[in-house]
PDB file of C-alpha atoms in Angstrom:
ATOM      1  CA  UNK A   1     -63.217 110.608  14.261  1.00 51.00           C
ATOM      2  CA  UNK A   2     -65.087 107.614  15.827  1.00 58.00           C
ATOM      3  CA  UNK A   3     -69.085 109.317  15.387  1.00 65.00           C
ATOM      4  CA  UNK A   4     -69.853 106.575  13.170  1.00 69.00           C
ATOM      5  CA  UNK A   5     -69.172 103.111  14.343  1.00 71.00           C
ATOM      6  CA  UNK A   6     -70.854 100.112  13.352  1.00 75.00           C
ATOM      7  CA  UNK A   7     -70.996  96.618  15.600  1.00 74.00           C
ATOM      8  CA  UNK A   8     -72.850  93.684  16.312  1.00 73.00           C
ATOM      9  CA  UNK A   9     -76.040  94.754  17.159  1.00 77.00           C
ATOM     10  CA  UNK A  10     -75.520  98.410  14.956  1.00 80.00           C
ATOM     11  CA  UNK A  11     -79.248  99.131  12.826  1.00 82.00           C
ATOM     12  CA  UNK A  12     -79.056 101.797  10.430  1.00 82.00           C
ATOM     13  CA  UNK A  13     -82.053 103.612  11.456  1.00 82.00           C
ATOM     14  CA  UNK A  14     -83.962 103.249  14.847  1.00 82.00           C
ATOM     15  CA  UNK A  15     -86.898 101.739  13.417  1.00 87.00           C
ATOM     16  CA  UNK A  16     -84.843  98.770  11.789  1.00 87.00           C
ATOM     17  CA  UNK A  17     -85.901  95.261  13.063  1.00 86.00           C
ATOM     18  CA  UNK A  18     -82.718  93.991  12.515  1.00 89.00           C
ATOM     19  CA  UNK A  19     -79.079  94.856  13.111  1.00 87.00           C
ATOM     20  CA  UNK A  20     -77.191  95.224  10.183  1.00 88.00           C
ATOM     21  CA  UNK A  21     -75.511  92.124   9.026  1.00 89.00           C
ATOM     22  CA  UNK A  22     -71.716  91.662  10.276  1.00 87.00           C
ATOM     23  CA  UNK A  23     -67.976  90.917   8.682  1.00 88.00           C
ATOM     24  CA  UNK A  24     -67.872  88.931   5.813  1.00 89.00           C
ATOM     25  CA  UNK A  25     -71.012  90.602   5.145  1.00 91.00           C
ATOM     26  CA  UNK A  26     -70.600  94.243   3.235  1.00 95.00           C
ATOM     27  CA  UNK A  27     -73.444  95.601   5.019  1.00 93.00           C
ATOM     28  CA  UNK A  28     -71.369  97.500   7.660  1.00 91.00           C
ATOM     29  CA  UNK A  29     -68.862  99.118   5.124  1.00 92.00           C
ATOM     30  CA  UNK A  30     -71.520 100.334   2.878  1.00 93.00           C
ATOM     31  CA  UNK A  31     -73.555 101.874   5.517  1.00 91.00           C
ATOM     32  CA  UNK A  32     -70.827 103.841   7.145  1.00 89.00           C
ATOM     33  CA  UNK A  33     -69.915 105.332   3.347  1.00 91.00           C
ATOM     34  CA  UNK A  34     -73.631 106.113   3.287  1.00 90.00           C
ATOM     35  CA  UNK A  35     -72.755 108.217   6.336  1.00 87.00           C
ATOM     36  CA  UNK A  36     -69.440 110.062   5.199  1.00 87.00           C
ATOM     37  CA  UNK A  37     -71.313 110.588   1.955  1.00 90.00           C
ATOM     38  CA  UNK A  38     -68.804 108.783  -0.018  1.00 91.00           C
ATOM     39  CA  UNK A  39     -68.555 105.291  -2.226  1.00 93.00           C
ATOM     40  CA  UNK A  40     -66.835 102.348  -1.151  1.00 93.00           C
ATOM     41  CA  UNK A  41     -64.141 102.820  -4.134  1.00 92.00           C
ATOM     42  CA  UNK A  42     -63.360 105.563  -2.618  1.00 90.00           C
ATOM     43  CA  UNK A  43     -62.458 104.032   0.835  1.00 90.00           C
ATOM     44  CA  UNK A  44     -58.934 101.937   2.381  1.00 91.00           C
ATOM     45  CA  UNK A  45     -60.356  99.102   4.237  1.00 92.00           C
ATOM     46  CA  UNK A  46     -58.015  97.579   6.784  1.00 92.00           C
ATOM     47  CA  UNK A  47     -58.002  94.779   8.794  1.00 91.00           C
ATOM     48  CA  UNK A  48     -56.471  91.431  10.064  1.00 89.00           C
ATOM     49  CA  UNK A  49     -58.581  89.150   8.928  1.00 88.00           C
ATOM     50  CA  UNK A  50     -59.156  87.621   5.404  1.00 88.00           C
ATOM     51  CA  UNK A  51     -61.860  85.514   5.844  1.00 88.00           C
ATOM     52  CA  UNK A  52     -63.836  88.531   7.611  1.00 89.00           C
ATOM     53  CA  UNK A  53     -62.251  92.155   7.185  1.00 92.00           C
ATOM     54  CA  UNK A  54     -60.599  91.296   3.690  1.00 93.00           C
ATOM     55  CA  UNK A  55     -63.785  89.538   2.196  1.00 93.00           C
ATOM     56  CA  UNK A  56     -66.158  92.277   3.063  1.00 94.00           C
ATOM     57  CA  UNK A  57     -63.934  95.067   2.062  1.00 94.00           C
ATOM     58  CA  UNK A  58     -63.414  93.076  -1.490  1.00 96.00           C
ATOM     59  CA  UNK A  59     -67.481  92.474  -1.672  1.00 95.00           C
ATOM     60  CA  UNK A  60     -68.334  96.058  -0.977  1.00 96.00           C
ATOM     61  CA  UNK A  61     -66.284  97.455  -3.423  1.00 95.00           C
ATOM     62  CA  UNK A  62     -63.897  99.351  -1.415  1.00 94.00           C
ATOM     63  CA  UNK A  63     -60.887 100.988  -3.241  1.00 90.00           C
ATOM     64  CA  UNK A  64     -58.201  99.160  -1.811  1.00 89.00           C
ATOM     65  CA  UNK A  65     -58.363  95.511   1.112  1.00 91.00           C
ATOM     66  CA  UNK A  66     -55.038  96.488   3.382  1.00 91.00           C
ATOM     67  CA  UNK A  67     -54.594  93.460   5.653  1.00 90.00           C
ATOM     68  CA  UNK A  68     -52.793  94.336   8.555  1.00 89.00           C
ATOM     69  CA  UNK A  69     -50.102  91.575   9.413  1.00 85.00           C
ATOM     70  CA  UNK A  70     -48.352  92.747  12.776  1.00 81.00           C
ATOM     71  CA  UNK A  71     -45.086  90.787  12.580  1.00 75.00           C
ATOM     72  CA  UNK A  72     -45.468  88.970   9.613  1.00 70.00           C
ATOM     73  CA  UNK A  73     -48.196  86.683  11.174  1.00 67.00           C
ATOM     74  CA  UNK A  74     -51.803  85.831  10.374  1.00 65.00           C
ATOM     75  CA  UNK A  75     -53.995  85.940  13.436  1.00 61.00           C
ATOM     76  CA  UNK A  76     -56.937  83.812  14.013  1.00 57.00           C
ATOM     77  CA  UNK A  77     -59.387  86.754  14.361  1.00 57.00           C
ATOM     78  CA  UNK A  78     -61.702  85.421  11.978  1.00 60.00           C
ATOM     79  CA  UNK A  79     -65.355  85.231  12.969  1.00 62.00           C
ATOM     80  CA  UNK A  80     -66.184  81.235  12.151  1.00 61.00           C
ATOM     81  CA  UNK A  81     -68.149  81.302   8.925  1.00 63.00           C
ATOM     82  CA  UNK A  82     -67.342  78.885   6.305  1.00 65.00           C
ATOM     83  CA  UNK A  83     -65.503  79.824   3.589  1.00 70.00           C
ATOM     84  CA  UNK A  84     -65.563  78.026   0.058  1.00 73.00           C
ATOM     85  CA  UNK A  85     -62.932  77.505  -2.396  1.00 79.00           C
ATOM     86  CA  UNK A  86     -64.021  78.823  -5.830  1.00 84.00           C
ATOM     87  CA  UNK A  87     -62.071  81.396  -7.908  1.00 86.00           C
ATOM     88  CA  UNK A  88     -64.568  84.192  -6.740  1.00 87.00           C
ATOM     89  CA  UNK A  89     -64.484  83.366  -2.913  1.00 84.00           C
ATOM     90  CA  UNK A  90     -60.441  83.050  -3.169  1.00 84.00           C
ATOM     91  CA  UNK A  91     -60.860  86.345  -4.969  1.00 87.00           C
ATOM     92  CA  UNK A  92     -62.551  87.719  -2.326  1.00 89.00           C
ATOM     93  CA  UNK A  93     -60.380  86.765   0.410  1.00 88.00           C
ATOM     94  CA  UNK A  94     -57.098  88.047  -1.202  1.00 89.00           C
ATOM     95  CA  UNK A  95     -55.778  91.618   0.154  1.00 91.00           C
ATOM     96  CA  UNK A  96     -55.111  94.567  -1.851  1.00 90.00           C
ATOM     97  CA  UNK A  97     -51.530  94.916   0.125  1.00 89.00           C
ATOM     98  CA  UNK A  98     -50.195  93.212   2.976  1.00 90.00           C
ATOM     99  CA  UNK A  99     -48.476  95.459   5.692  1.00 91.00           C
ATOM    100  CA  UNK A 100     -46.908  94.446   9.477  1.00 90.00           C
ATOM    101  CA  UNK A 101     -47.714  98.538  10.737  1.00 89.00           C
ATOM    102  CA  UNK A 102     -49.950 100.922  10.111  1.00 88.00           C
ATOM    103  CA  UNK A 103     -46.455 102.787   9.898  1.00 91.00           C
ATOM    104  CA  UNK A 104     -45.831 100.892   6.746  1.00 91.00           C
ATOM    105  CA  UNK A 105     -49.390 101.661   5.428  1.00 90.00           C
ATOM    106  CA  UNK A 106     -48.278 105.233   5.753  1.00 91.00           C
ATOM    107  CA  UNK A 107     -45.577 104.719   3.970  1.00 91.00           C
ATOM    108  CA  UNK A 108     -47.314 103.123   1.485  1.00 88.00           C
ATOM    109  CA  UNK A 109     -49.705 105.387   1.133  1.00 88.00           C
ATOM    110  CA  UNK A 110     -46.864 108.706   0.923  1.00 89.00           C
ATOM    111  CA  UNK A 111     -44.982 106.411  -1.989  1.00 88.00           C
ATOM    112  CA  UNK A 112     -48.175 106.754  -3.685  1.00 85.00           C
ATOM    113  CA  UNK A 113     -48.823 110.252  -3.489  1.00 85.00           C
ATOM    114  CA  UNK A 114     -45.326 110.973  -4.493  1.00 87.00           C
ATOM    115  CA  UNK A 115     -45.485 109.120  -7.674  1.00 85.00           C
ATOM    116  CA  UNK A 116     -48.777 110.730  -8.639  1.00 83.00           C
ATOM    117  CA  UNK A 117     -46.919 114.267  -8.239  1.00 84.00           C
ATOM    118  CA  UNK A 118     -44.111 112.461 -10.620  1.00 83.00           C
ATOM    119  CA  UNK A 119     -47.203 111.694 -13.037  1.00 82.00           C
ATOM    120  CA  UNK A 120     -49.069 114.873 -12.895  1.00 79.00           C
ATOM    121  CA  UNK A 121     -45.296 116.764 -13.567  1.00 77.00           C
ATOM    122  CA  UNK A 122     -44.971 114.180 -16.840  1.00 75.00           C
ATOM    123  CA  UNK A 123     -48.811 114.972 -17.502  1.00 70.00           C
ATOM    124  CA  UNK A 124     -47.629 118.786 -18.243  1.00 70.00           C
ATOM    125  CA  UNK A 125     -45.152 118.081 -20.552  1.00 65.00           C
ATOM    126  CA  UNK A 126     -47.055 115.874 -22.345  1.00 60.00           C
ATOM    127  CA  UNK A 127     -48.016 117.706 -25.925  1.00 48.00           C
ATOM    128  CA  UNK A 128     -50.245 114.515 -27.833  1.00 49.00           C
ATOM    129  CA  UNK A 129     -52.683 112.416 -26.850  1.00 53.00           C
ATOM    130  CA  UNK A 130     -55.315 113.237 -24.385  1.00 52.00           C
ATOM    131  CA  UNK A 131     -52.051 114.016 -21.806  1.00 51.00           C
ATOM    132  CA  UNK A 132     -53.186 111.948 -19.373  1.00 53.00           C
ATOM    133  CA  UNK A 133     -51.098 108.993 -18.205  1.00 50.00           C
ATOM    134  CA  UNK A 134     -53.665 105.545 -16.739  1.00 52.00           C
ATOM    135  CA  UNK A 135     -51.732 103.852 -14.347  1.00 49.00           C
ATOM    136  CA  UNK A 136     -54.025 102.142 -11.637  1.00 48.00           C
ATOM    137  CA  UNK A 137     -53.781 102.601  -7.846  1.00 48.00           C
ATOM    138  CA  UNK A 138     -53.108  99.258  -6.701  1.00 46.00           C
ATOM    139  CA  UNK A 139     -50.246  98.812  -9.519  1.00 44.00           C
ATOM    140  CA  UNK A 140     -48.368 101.809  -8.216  1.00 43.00           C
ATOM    141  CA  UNK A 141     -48.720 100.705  -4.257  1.00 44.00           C
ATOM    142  CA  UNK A 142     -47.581  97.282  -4.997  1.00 44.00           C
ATOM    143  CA  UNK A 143     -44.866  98.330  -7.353  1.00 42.00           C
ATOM    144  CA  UNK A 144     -43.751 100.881  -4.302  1.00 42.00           C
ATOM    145  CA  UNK A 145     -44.521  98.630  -1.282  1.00 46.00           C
ATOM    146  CA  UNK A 146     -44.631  95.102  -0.133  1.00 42.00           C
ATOM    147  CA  UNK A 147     -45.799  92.083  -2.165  1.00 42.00           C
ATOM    148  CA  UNK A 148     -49.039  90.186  -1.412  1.00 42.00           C
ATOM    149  CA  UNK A 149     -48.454  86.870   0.660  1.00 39.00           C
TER     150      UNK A 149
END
């Protein structure tokens, strides 16, 4: 499970100069998708920290930002960098879904699957039209699960 990790001083190939570039930086995510042969949109990011985990998650492109609230509180696990104000930087900070467990996340994640078996069941009966039914990802896991803060 844990053959890939990437941290501080992680380069992507041996003969890199540098390490690559950490949280709020995208760098990390997209390398490790490189690895697992996959694209970010295709990836659940979680974390607990918006300025750092949330932002990158948001920048790289991943499929959903799940910030990780244990208790209902925001920890100060953010790394230091500055962060600005503007529509696209707020944008970047904000999570994709706000749980206090992985537990919940799980939950989450089940309420999803179980509506897309409700879909794909609709799907069949279905005789116009294309017969498929667009609703997005994020719409059904907030319409199952918590709220954003």
């Amino acid at each position: 499970i844990f053959d890939n990790i990437v941290a501080r001083n992680t380069k992507a190939s041996p003969d890199d100069d540098e390490p690559i570039k950490s949280k709020p930086h995208p760098d990390g995510i997209i390398h490790i998708c490189r690895l697992w042969n996959c694209d970010p949109s295709e990836v659940i990011f979680v974390g607990d920290s918006v300025n750092d985990d949330i932002a990158a998650a948001n920048r790289a492109g991943c499929g959903g930002a799940v910030l990780l609230q244990q208790g209902g509180c925001q920890l100060d696990t953010d790394s230091g960098y500055a962060v600005g104000d503007s529509e696209l930087e707020i944008m970047e900070r904000t999570p994709t879904l706000c749980v206090e467990s992985l537990s919940e996340l799980r939950y989450c994640i089940g309420a999803v699957l179980d509506e897309q078996d409700k879909i794909r069941a609709a799907e069949s009966k279905l005789s116009s039209g294309d017969g498929y039914v667009y609703i997005p990802l994020t719409t059904i896991i907030l319409s199952k699960c918590l709220p954003l803060a």
